[in-house]
Amino acid sequence: MNQWNQKSLEAVGGGHRHRLRFYDVISIGNLLTAWQEFRRGKTNKADVQRFAFHLEDNLFGLHDRLLHRAWTPDPYVAFPVADRKPREIHKASVRDRVLYQAVFRQLYPLFEKSFIHDSYASRKGKGVLAGVQRLEEFVRKASRNYSRSVFVLKCDIRKFFDSIDHETLFRLLEKKINDPDILRLLRKVILSFEKGSGTGLPLGNVTSQLFANVYLNELDQFAKRELKARYYIRYCDDFVIVEEEYGKLHTFISRIGGFLEKDLHLSLHPRKVSIRKLKQGIDFLGYVTFPRFRTLRTSTKRRMFKRCRLIFARKDDEAREVYATRVLSSYKGLLAHSREYRTWKKLEKLYEDSREA
């Protein structure tokens, strides 16, 4: 690998500003830090290794193109991902992903201040488990420690990432950013991908995570200020509201739907809007919350066992042990946060039986 002086790179253009400016985003210091953050867990990837081999040239080259307003995005590479539902990830080049990481790390603190507390996706100190725990806290408070019935409205936005309107997103970014060069760069990033006419963000970009929160922060503010929803939680395009009155939640559905269509050009998924009693179980973020306990979603457990059977059936004993140890450790942590002791014992037995076969 090409050897170079890291301190010399950090010393070039790494000054601190009180107000975000274009140079804060494209400085060598910011690009170098973005590279270090981006490469974590990816050092065995061939394209990342190629970029690292000529790292100094690549970073200075990217900086120079940005400085002279000559950067244009490389084409995306699309590939399917087998998840709870089939998805298509669009991967940018390593060069562009380093840039997107640099943009993210400068813009995140600027927008984070305006987000509500109970938005849990792609934010530091948040995440799936924190969102589920917050839901449990809300239902406990609303039900007066489970002494009263409560209802939970659960909603999902239809084809959210594909439907994000570029011009609406850009107007929201303009509210916080006044540097024209940053805005020109962000417009290039946004327009680098299109799912429909003037709509869509790629699932593979770190900037898409931030843009999604900026976009749906409008919904969060509507829920808190207009609906006066005290117990509201959102994780990406899934959100829930806890209330004592069924009728109140029912009126929320049409008001939320109207706001999404008028202000954000989005719509609720017609088959993924429901109001349930807490005692029926609230399916949210992979867990099902009941009074005083939670379980894993049944479909999550099915996928867990399917994956384990495939790994445990591998013929290469050494590779099988490595993968089996990793996946069991991962699932043990997942199951530890729910009432799933029996599920864990079944996984252990499945593993032991595979070793004896």
PDB file of N, CA, C and O in Angstrom, residues 15-82:
ATOM      1  N   GLY A  15      -9.594  23.363   9.188  1.00  0.00           N
ATOM      2  CA  GLY A  15      -9.978  24.368  10.173  1.00  0.00           C
ATOM      3  C   GLY A  15     -11.409  24.214  10.651  1.00  0.00           C
ATOM      4  O   GLY A  15     -12.262  23.671   9.968  1.00  0.00           O
ATOM      5  N   HIS A  16     -11.689  24.733  11.834  1.00  0.00           N
ATOM      6  CA  HIS A  16     -13.024  24.659  12.423  1.00  0.00           C
ATOM      7  C   HIS A  16     -13.790  25.939  12.117  1.00  0.00           C
ATOM      8  O   HIS A  16     -13.231  27.028  12.105  1.00  0.00           O
ATOM      9  N   ARG A  17     -15.088  25.814  11.854  1.00  0.00           N
ATOM     10  CA  ARG A  17     -15.947  26.964  11.587  1.00  0.00           C
ATOM     11  C   ARG A  17     -17.122  26.940  12.557  1.00  0.00           C
ATOM     12  O   ARG A  17     -17.571  25.885  12.975  1.00  0.00           O
ATOM     13  N   HIS A  18     -17.606  28.112  12.880  1.00  0.00           N
ATOM     14  CA  HIS A  18     -18.812  28.193  13.704  1.00  0.00           C
ATOM     15  C   HIS A  18     -20.059  28.048  12.836  1.00  0.00           C
ATOM     16  O   HIS A  18     -21.119  27.688  13.327  1.00  0.00           O
ATOM     17  N   ARG A  19     -19.931  28.367  11.548  1.00  0.00           N
ATOM     18  CA  ARG A  19     -21.048  28.252  10.624  1.00  0.00           C
ATOM     19  C   ARG A  19     -20.623  27.324   9.490  1.00  0.00           C
ATOM     20  O   ARG A  19     -19.525  27.455   8.965  1.00  0.00           O
ATOM     21  N   LEU A  20     -21.511  26.421   9.111  1.00  0.00           N
ATOM     22  CA  LEU A  20     -21.151  25.434   8.095  1.00  0.00           C
ATOM     23  C   LEU A  20     -20.934  26.105   6.752  1.00  0.00           C
ATOM     24  O   LEU A  20     -21.785  26.839   6.252  1.00  0.00           O
ATOM     25  N   ARG A  21     -19.771  25.836   6.157  1.00  0.00           N
ATOM     26  CA  ARG A  21     -19.435  26.360   4.848  1.00  0.00           C
ATOM     27  C   ARG A  21     -18.983  25.220   3.939  1.00  0.00           C
ATOM     28  O   ARG A  21     -18.653  24.137   4.404  1.00  0.00           O
ATOM     29  N   PHE A  22     -18.968  25.508   2.665  1.00  0.00           N
ATOM     30  CA  PHE A  22     -18.599  24.503   1.673  1.00  0.00           C
ATOM     31  C   PHE A  22     -17.235  23.890   1.991  1.00  0.00           C
ATOM     32  O   PHE A  22     -17.049  22.674   1.884  1.00  0.00           O
ATOM     33  N   TYR A  23     -16.280  24.724   2.391  1.00  0.00           N
ATOM     34  CA  TYR A  23     -14.935  24.206   2.642  1.00  0.00           C
ATOM     35  C   TYR A  23     -14.907  23.262   3.840  1.00  0.00           C
ATOM     36  O   TYR A  23     -14.069  22.360   3.912  1.00  0.00           O
ATOM     37  N   ASP A  24     -15.816  23.447   4.809  1.00  0.00           N
ATOM     38  CA  ASP A  24     -15.887  22.503   5.926  1.00  0.00           C
ATOM     39  C   ASP A  24     -16.212  21.097   5.433  1.00  0.00           C
ATOM     40  O   ASP A  24     -15.737  20.104   5.985  1.00  0.00           O
ATOM     41  N   VAL A  25     -17.049  21.023   4.407  1.00  0.00           N
ATOM     42  CA  VAL A  25     -17.484  19.732   3.866  1.00  0.00           C
ATOM     43  C   VAL A  25     -16.384  19.081   3.040  1.00  0.00           C
ATOM     44  O   VAL A  25     -16.111  17.882   3.169  1.00  0.00           O
ATOM     45  N   ILE A  26     -15.709  19.864   2.193  1.00  0.00           N
ATOM     46  CA  ILE A  26     -14.779  19.270   1.220  1.00  0.00           C
ATOM     47  C   ILE A  26     -13.318  19.296   1.670  1.00  0.00           C
ATOM     48  O   ILE A  26     -12.440  18.862   0.928  1.00  0.00           O
ATOM     49  N   SER A  27     -13.027  19.805   2.870  1.00  0.00           N
ATOM     50  CA  SER A  27     -11.637  19.883   3.324  1.00  0.00           C
ATOM     51  C   SER A  27     -11.000  18.500   3.374  1.00  0.00           C
ATOM     52  O   SER A  27     -11.681  17.488   3.587  1.00  0.00           O
ATOM     53  N   ILE A  28      -9.687  18.454   3.186  1.00  0.00           N
ATOM     54  CA  ILE A  28      -8.965  17.187   3.253  1.00  0.00           C
ATOM     55  C   ILE A  28      -9.148  16.546   4.626  1.00  0.00           C
ATOM     56  O   ILE A  28      -9.299  15.320   4.734  1.00  0.00           O
ATOM     57  N   GLY A  29      -9.142  17.361   5.662  1.00  0.00           N
ATOM     58  CA  GLY A  29      -9.335  16.815   7.008  1.00  0.00           C
ATOM     59  C   GLY A  29     -10.663  16.094   7.144  1.00  0.00           C
ATOM     60  O   GLY A  29     -10.747  15.000   7.715  1.00  0.00           O
ATOM     61  N   ASN A  30     -11.734  16.696   6.613  1.00  0.00           N
ATOM     62  CA  ASN A  30     -13.056  16.071   6.687  1.00  0.00           C
ATOM     63  C   ASN A  30     -13.137  14.835   5.807  1.00  0.00           C
ATOM     64  O   ASN A  30     -13.734  13.818   6.188  1.00  0.00           O
ATOM     65  N   LEU A  31     -12.538  14.889   4.619  1.00  0.00           N
ATOM     66  CA  LEU A  31     -12.548  13.725   3.726  1.00  0.00           C
ATOM     67  C   LEU A  31     -11.761  12.567   4.322  1.00  0.00           C
ATOM     68  O   LEU A  31     -12.171  11.393   4.212  1.00  0.00           O
ATOM     69  N   LEU A  32     -10.641  12.869   4.987  1.00  0.00           N
ATOM     70  CA  LEU A  32      -9.848  11.815   5.609  1.00  0.00           C
ATOM     71  C   LEU A  32     -10.613  11.154   6.750  1.00  0.00           C
ATOM     72  O   LEU A  32     -10.660   9.922   6.845  1.00  0.00           O
ATOM     73  N   THR A  33     -11.248  11.956   7.590  1.00  0.00           N
ATOM     74  CA  THR A  33     -12.045  11.390   8.690  1.00  0.00           C
ATOM     75  C   THR A  33     -13.212  10.581   8.144  1.00  0.00           C
ATOM     76  O   THR A  33     -13.544   9.513   8.668  1.00  0.00           O
ATOM     77  N   ALA A  34     -13.833  11.085   7.074  1.00  0.00           N
ATOM     78  CA  ALA A  34     -14.940  10.358   6.437  1.00  0.00           C
ATOM     79  C   ALA A  34     -14.461   9.013   5.906  1.00  0.00           C
ATOM     80  O   ALA A  34     -15.153   7.991   6.028  1.00  0.00           O
ATOM     81  N   TRP A  35     -13.278   8.974   5.296  1.00  0.00           N
ATOM     82  CA  TRP A  35     -12.702   7.723   4.811  1.00  0.00           C
ATOM     83  C   TRP A  35     -12.503   6.742   5.966  1.00  0.00           C
ATOM     84  O   TRP A  35     -12.838   5.556   5.856  1.00  0.00           O
ATOM     85  N   GLN A  36     -11.961   7.207   7.068  1.00  0.00           N
ATOM     86  CA  GLN A  36     -11.709   6.339   8.216  1.00  0.00           C
ATOM     87  C   GLN A  36     -13.012   5.772   8.783  1.00  0.00           C
ATOM     88  O   GLN A  36     -13.075   4.609   9.183  1.00  0.00           O
ATOM     89  N   GLU A  37     -14.064   6.581   8.786  1.00  0.00           N
ATOM     90  CA  GLU A  37     -15.369   6.108   9.258  1.00  0.00           C
ATOM     91  C   GLU A  37     -15.988   5.138   8.256  1.00  0.00           C
ATOM     92  O   GLU A  37     -16.557   4.109   8.635  1.00  0.00           O
ATOM     93  N   PHE A  38     -15.876   5.460   6.981  1.00  0.00           N
ATOM     94  CA  PHE A  38     -16.481   4.643   5.933  1.00  0.00           C
ATOM     95  C   PHE A  38     -15.875   3.246   5.871  1.00  0.00           C
ATOM     96  O   PHE A  38     -16.581   2.252   5.684  1.00  0.00           O
ATOM     97  N   ARG A  39     -14.552   3.124   6.016  1.00  0.00           N
ATOM     98  CA  ARG A  39     -13.878   1.848   5.756  1.00  0.00           C
ATOM     99  C   ARG A  39     -14.069   0.818   6.870  1.00  0.00           C
ATOM    100  O   ARG A  39     -13.729  -0.353   6.686  1.00  0.00           O
ATOM    101  N   ARG A  40     -14.594   1.222   8.020  1.00  0.00           N
ATOM    102  CA  ARG A  40     -14.770   0.274   9.123  1.00  0.00           C
ATOM    103  C   ARG A  40     -15.652  -0.896   8.691  1.00  0.00           C
ATOM    104  O   ARG A  40     -16.758  -0.715   8.214  1.00  0.00           O
ATOM    105  N   GLY A  41     -15.127  -2.085   8.867  1.00  0.00           N
ATOM    106  CA  GLY A  41     -15.862  -3.286   8.497  1.00  0.00           C
ATOM    107  C   GLY A  41     -15.865  -3.589   7.012  1.00  0.00           C
ATOM    108  O   GLY A  41     -16.532  -4.529   6.572  1.00  0.00           O
ATOM    109  N   LYS A  42     -15.138  -2.805   6.219  1.00  0.00           N
ATOM    110  CA  LYS A  42     -15.139  -3.003   4.762  1.00  0.00           C
ATOM    111  C   LYS A  42     -13.740  -3.239   4.201  1.00  0.00           C
ATOM    112  O   LYS A  42     -13.555  -3.255   2.981  1.00  0.00           O
ATOM    113  N   THR A  43     -12.740  -3.392   5.054  1.00  0.00           N
ATOM    114  CA  THR A  43     -11.350  -3.458   4.579  1.00  0.00           C
ATOM    115  C   THR A  43     -11.051  -4.698   3.750  1.00  0.00           C
ATOM    116  O   THR A  43     -10.030  -4.753   3.065  1.00  0.00           O
ATOM    117  N   ASN A  44     -11.934  -5.698   3.777  1.00  0.00           N
ATOM    118  CA  ASN A  44     -11.712  -6.897   2.967  1.00  0.00           C
ATOM    119  C   ASN A  44     -12.394  -6.799   1.595  1.00  0.00           C
ATOM    120  O   ASN A  44     -12.304  -7.731   0.790  1.00  0.00           O
ATOM    121  N   LYS A  45     -13.070  -5.695   1.332  1.00  0.00           N
ATOM    122  CA  LYS A  45     -13.732  -5.515   0.038  1.00  0.00           C
ATOM    123  C   LYS A  45     -12.719  -5.070  -1.016  1.00  0.00           C
ATOM    124  O   LYS A  45     -11.912  -4.177  -0.772  1.00  0.00           O
ATOM    125  N   ALA A  46     -12.810  -5.656  -2.203  1.00  0.00           N
ATOM    126  CA  ALA A  46     -11.822  -5.384  -3.252  1.00  0.00           C
ATOM    127  C   ALA A  46     -11.827  -3.920  -3.686  1.00  0.00           C
ATOM    128  O   ALA A  46     -10.764  -3.316  -3.885  1.00  0.00           O
ATOM    129  N   ASP A  47     -13.019  -3.324  -3.840  1.00  0.00           N
ATOM    130  CA  ASP A  47     -13.068  -1.934  -4.295  1.00  0.00           C
ATOM    131  C   ASP A  47     -12.532  -0.978  -3.234  1.00  0.00           C
ATOM    132  O   ASP A  47     -11.901   0.040  -3.555  1.00  0.00           O
ATOM    133  N   VAL A  48     -12.745  -1.318  -1.959  1.00  0.00           N
ATOM    134  CA  VAL A  48     -12.214  -0.494  -0.872  1.00  0.00           C
ATOM    135  C   VAL A  48     -10.688  -0.614  -0.820  1.00  0.00           C
ATOM    136  O   VAL A  48      -9.979   0.379  -0.611  1.00  0.00           O
ATOM    137  N   GLN A  49     -10.184  -1.810  -1.043  1.00  0.00           N
ATOM    138  CA  GLN A  49      -8.728  -2.021  -1.056  1.00  0.00           C
ATOM    139  C   GLN A  49      -8.067  -1.255  -2.208  1.00  0.00           C
ATOM    140  O   GLN A  49      -6.980  -0.687  -2.036  1.00  0.00           O
ATOM    141  N   ARG A  50      -8.714  -1.245  -3.362  1.00  0.00           N
ATOM    142  CA  ARG A  50      -8.165  -0.508  -4.505  1.00  0.00           C
ATOM    143  C   ARG A  50      -8.107   0.991  -4.208  1.00  0.00           C
ATOM    144  O   ARG A  50      -7.125   1.671  -4.537  1.00  0.00           O
ATOM    145  N   PHE A  51      -9.137   1.511  -3.587  1.00  0.00           N
ATOM    146  CA  PHE A  51      -9.162   2.931  -3.232  1.00  0.00           C
ATOM    147  C   PHE A  51      -8.078   3.235  -2.203  1.00  0.00           C
ATOM    148  O   PHE A  51      -7.381   4.254  -2.297  1.00  0.00           O
ATOM    149  N   ALA A  52      -7.907   2.334  -1.220  1.00  0.00           N
ATOM    150  CA  ALA A  52      -6.916   2.533  -0.163  1.00  0.00           C
ATOM    151  C   ALA A  52      -5.490   2.491  -0.703  1.00  0.00           C
ATOM    152  O   ALA A  52      -4.598   3.159  -0.177  1.00  0.00           O
ATOM    153  N   PHE A  53      -5.262   1.706  -1.748  1.00  0.00           N
ATOM    154  CA  PHE A  53      -3.915   1.552  -2.301  1.00  0.00           C
ATOM    155  C   PHE A  53      -3.369   2.890  -2.822  1.00  0.00           C
ATOM    156  O   PHE A  53      -2.176   3.169  -2.730  1.00  0.00           O
ATOM    157  N   HIS A  54      -4.262   3.723  -3.351  1.00  0.00           N
ATOM    158  CA  HIS A  54      -3.866   5.053  -3.840  1.00  0.00           C
ATOM    159  C   HIS A  54      -4.635   6.119  -3.043  1.00  0.00           C
ATOM    160  O   HIS A  54      -5.175   7.072  -3.623  1.00  0.00           O
ATOM    161  N   LEU A  55      -4.667   5.960  -1.754  1.00  0.00           N
ATOM    162  CA  LEU A  55      -5.528   6.787  -0.914  1.00  0.00           C
ATOM    163  C   LEU A  55      -5.229   8.277  -1.038  1.00  0.00           C
ATOM    164  O   LEU A  55      -6.125   9.098  -1.210  1.00  0.00           O
ATOM    165  N   GLU A  56      -3.944   8.630  -0.948  1.00  0.00           N
ATOM    166  CA  GLU A  56      -3.579  10.050  -0.989  1.00  0.00           C
ATOM    167  C   GLU A  56      -4.033  10.687  -2.301  1.00  0.00           C
ATOM    168  O   GLU A  56      -4.656  11.761  -2.307  1.00  0.00           O
ATOM    169  N   ASP A  57      -3.734  10.016  -3.416  1.00  0.00           N
ATOM    170  CA  ASP A  57      -4.135  10.538  -4.725  1.00  0.00           C
ATOM    171  C   ASP A  57      -5.653  10.638  -4.828  1.00  0.00           C
ATOM    172  O   ASP A  57      -6.187  11.619  -5.374  1.00  0.00           O
ATOM    173  N   ASN A  58      -6.339   9.623  -4.324  1.00  0.00           N
ATOM    174  CA  ASN A  58      -7.798   9.604  -4.422  1.00  0.00           C
ATOM    175  C   ASN A  58      -8.445  10.718  -3.607  1.00  0.00           C
ATOM    176  O   ASN A  58      -9.389  11.377  -4.071  1.00  0.00           O
ATOM    177  N   LEU A  59      -7.970  10.934  -2.385  1.00  0.00           N
ATOM    178  CA  LEU A  59      -8.561  11.974  -1.547  1.00  0.00           C
ATOM    179  C   LEU A  59      -8.249  13.373  -2.079  1.00  0.00           C
ATOM    180  O   LEU A  59      -9.132  14.243  -2.124  1.00  0.00           O
ATOM    181  N   PHE A  60      -7.000  13.593  -2.470  1.00  0.00           N
ATOM    182  CA  PHE A  60      -6.659  14.906  -3.025  1.00  0.00           C
ATOM    183  C   PHE A  60      -7.371  15.132  -4.359  1.00  0.00           C
ATOM    184  O   PHE A  60      -7.774  16.259  -4.674  1.00  0.00           O
ATOM    185  N   GLY A  61      -7.515  14.057  -5.143  1.00  0.00           N
ATOM    186  CA  GLY A  61      -8.239  14.183  -6.408  1.00  0.00           C
ATOM    187  C   GLY A  61      -9.699  14.531  -6.194  1.00  0.00           C
ATOM    188  O   GLY A  61     -10.259  15.388  -6.899  1.00  0.00           O
ATOM    189  N   LEU A  62     -10.327  13.892  -5.226  1.00  0.00           N
ATOM    190  CA  LEU A  62     -11.724  14.193  -4.905  1.00  0.00           C
ATOM    191  C   LEU A  62     -11.858  15.630  -4.408  1.00  0.00           C
ATOM    192  O   LEU A  62     -12.765  16.366  -4.830  1.00  0.00           O
ATOM    193  N   HIS A  63     -10.946  16.016  -3.509  1.00  0.00           N
ATOM    194  CA  HIS A  63     -10.965  17.385  -2.985  1.00  0.00           C
ATOM    195  C   HIS A  63     -10.833  18.408  -4.112  1.00  0.00           C
ATOM    196  O   HIS A  63     -11.553  19.420  -4.142  1.00  0.00           O
ATOM    197  N   ASP A  64      -9.924  18.150  -5.047  1.00  0.00           N
ATOM    198  CA  ASP A  64      -9.683  19.094  -6.147  1.00  0.00           C
ATOM    199  C   ASP A  64     -10.914  19.225  -7.034  1.00  0.00           C
ATOM    200  O   ASP A  64     -11.293  20.335  -7.439  1.00  0.00           O
ATOM    201  N   ARG A  65     -11.562  18.106  -7.347  1.00  0.00           N
ATOM    202  CA  ARG A  65     -12.755  18.153  -8.194  1.00  0.00           C
ATOM    203  C   ARG A  65     -13.884  18.901  -7.480  1.00  0.00           C
ATOM    204  O   ARG A  65     -14.631  19.662  -8.107  1.00  0.00           O
ATOM    205  N   LEU A  66     -14.022  18.686  -6.183  1.00  0.00           N
ATOM    206  CA  LEU A  66     -15.049  19.396  -5.424  1.00  0.00           C
ATOM    207  C   LEU A  66     -14.743  20.891  -5.356  1.00  0.00           C
ATOM    208  O   LEU A  66     -15.639  21.727  -5.503  1.00  0.00           O
ATOM    209  N   LEU A  67     -13.472  21.203  -5.127  1.00  0.00           N
ATOM    210  CA  LEU A  67     -13.061  22.597  -5.002  1.00  0.00           C
ATOM    211  C   LEU A  67     -13.344  23.382  -6.285  1.00  0.00           C
ATOM    212  O   LEU A  67     -13.748  24.554  -6.237  1.00  0.00           O
ATOM    213  N   HIS A  68     -13.170  22.723  -7.428  1.00  0.00           N
ATOM    214  CA  HIS A  68     -13.395  23.383  -8.716  1.00  0.00           C
ATOM    215  C   HIS A  68     -14.794  23.107  -9.270  1.00  0.00           C
ATOM    216  O   HIS A  68     -15.059  23.330 -10.451  1.00  0.00           O
ATOM    217  N   ARG A  69     -15.686  22.610  -8.403  1.00  0.00           N
ATOM    218  CA  ARG A  69     -17.098  22.350  -8.769  1.00  0.00           C
ATOM    219  C   ARG A  69     -17.195  21.428  -9.976  1.00  0.00           C
ATOM    220  O   ARG A  69     -18.096  21.541 -10.822  1.00  0.00           O
ATOM    221  N   ALA A  70     -16.264  20.479 -10.085  1.00  0.00           N
ATOM    222  CA  ALA A  70     -16.210  19.578 -11.240  1.00  0.00           C
ATOM    223  C   ALA A  70     -16.647  18.154 -10.899  1.00  0.00           C
ATOM    224  O   ALA A  70     -16.632  17.286 -11.769  1.00  0.00           O
ATOM    225  N   TRP A  71     -17.022  17.909  -9.631  1.00  0.00           N
ATOM    226  CA  TRP A  71     -17.423  16.546  -9.247  1.00  0.00           C
ATOM    227  C   TRP A  71     -18.771  16.193  -9.856  1.00  0.00           C
ATOM    228  O   TRP A  71     -19.716  16.981  -9.837  1.00  0.00           O
ATOM    229  N   THR A  72     -18.837  14.992 -10.419  1.00  0.00           N
ATOM    230  CA  THR A  72     -20.105  14.418 -10.868  1.00  0.00           C
ATOM    231  C   THR A  72     -20.175  12.995 -10.336  1.00  0.00           C
ATOM    232  O   THR A  72     -19.155  12.297 -10.270  1.00  0.00           O
ATOM    233  N   PRO A  73     -21.352  12.531  -9.936  1.00  0.00           N
ATOM    234  CA  PRO A  73     -21.460  11.194  -9.338  1.00  0.00           C
ATOM    235  C   PRO A  73     -21.232  10.081 -10.344  1.00  0.00           C
ATOM    236  O   PRO A  73     -21.619  10.191 -11.513  1.00  0.00           O
ATOM    237  N   ASP A  74     -20.587   9.019  -9.884  1.00  0.00           N
ATOM    238  CA  ASP A  74     -20.442   7.814 -10.700  1.00  0.00           C
ATOM    239  C   ASP A  74     -21.777   7.061 -10.743  1.00  0.00           C
ATOM    240  O   ASP A  74     -22.634   7.255  -9.872  1.00  0.00           O
ATOM    241  N   PRO A  75     -21.972   6.185 -11.719  1.00  0.00           N
ATOM    242  CA  PRO A  75     -23.209   5.388 -11.774  1.00  0.00           C
ATOM    243  C   PRO A  75     -23.331   4.467 -10.562  1.00  0.00           C
ATOM    244  O   PRO A  75     -22.328   4.017  -9.992  1.00  0.00           O
ATOM    245  N   TYR A  76     -24.552   4.181 -10.178  1.00  0.00           N
ATOM    246  CA  TYR A  76     -24.822   3.244  -9.092  1.00  0.00           C
ATOM    247  C   TYR A  76     -24.808   1.809  -9.629  1.00  0.00           C
ATOM    248  O   TYR A  76     -25.080   1.568 -10.806  1.00  0.00           O
ATOM    249  N   VAL A  77     -24.518   0.876  -8.716  1.00  0.00           N
ATOM    250  CA  VAL A  77     -24.623  -0.551  -9.027  1.00  0.00           C
ATOM    251  C   VAL A  77     -25.762  -1.112  -8.182  1.00  0.00           C
ATOM    252  O   VAL A  77     -25.736  -1.007  -6.950  1.00  0.00           O
ATOM    253  N   ALA A  78     -26.761  -1.666  -8.833  1.00  0.00           N
ATOM    254  CA  ALA A  78     -27.936  -2.185  -8.124  1.00  0.00           C
ATOM    255  C   ALA A  78     -27.783  -3.677  -7.867  1.00  0.00           C
ATOM    256  O   ALA A  78     -27.282  -4.416  -8.710  1.00  0.00           O
ATOM    257  N   PHE A  79     -28.212  -4.108  -6.678  1.00  0.00           N
ATOM    258  CA  PHE A  79     -28.243  -5.541  -6.376  1.00  0.00           C
ATOM    259  C   PHE A  79     -29.350  -5.809  -5.361  1.00  0.00           C
ATOM    260  O   PHE A  79     -29.645  -4.984  -4.506  1.00  0.00           O
ATOM    261  N   PRO A  80     -30.004  -6.981  -5.471  1.00  0.00           N
ATOM    262  CA  PRO A  80     -31.117  -7.296  -4.570  1.00  0.00           C
ATOM    263  C   PRO A  80     -30.623  -7.755  -3.201  1.00  0.00           C
ATOM    264  O   PRO A  80     -29.527  -8.294  -3.064  1.00  0.00           O
ATOM    265  N   VAL A  81     -31.443  -7.533  -2.190  1.00  0.00           N
ATOM    266  CA  VAL A  81     -31.159  -7.977  -0.822  1.00  0.00           C
ATOM    267  C   VAL A  81     -32.346  -8.793  -0.341  1.00  0.00           C
ATOM    268  O   VAL A  81     -33.497  -8.345  -0.440  1.00  0.00           O
ATOM    269  N   ALA A  82     -32.069  -9.995   0.163  1.00  0.00           N
ATOM    270  CA  ALA A  82     -33.128 -10.844   0.712  1.00  0.00           C
ATOM    271  C   ALA A  82     -33.335 -10.465   2.167  1.00  0.00           C
ATOM    272  O   ALA A  82     -32.510 -10.736   3.023  1.00  0.00           O
TER     273      ALA A  82
END
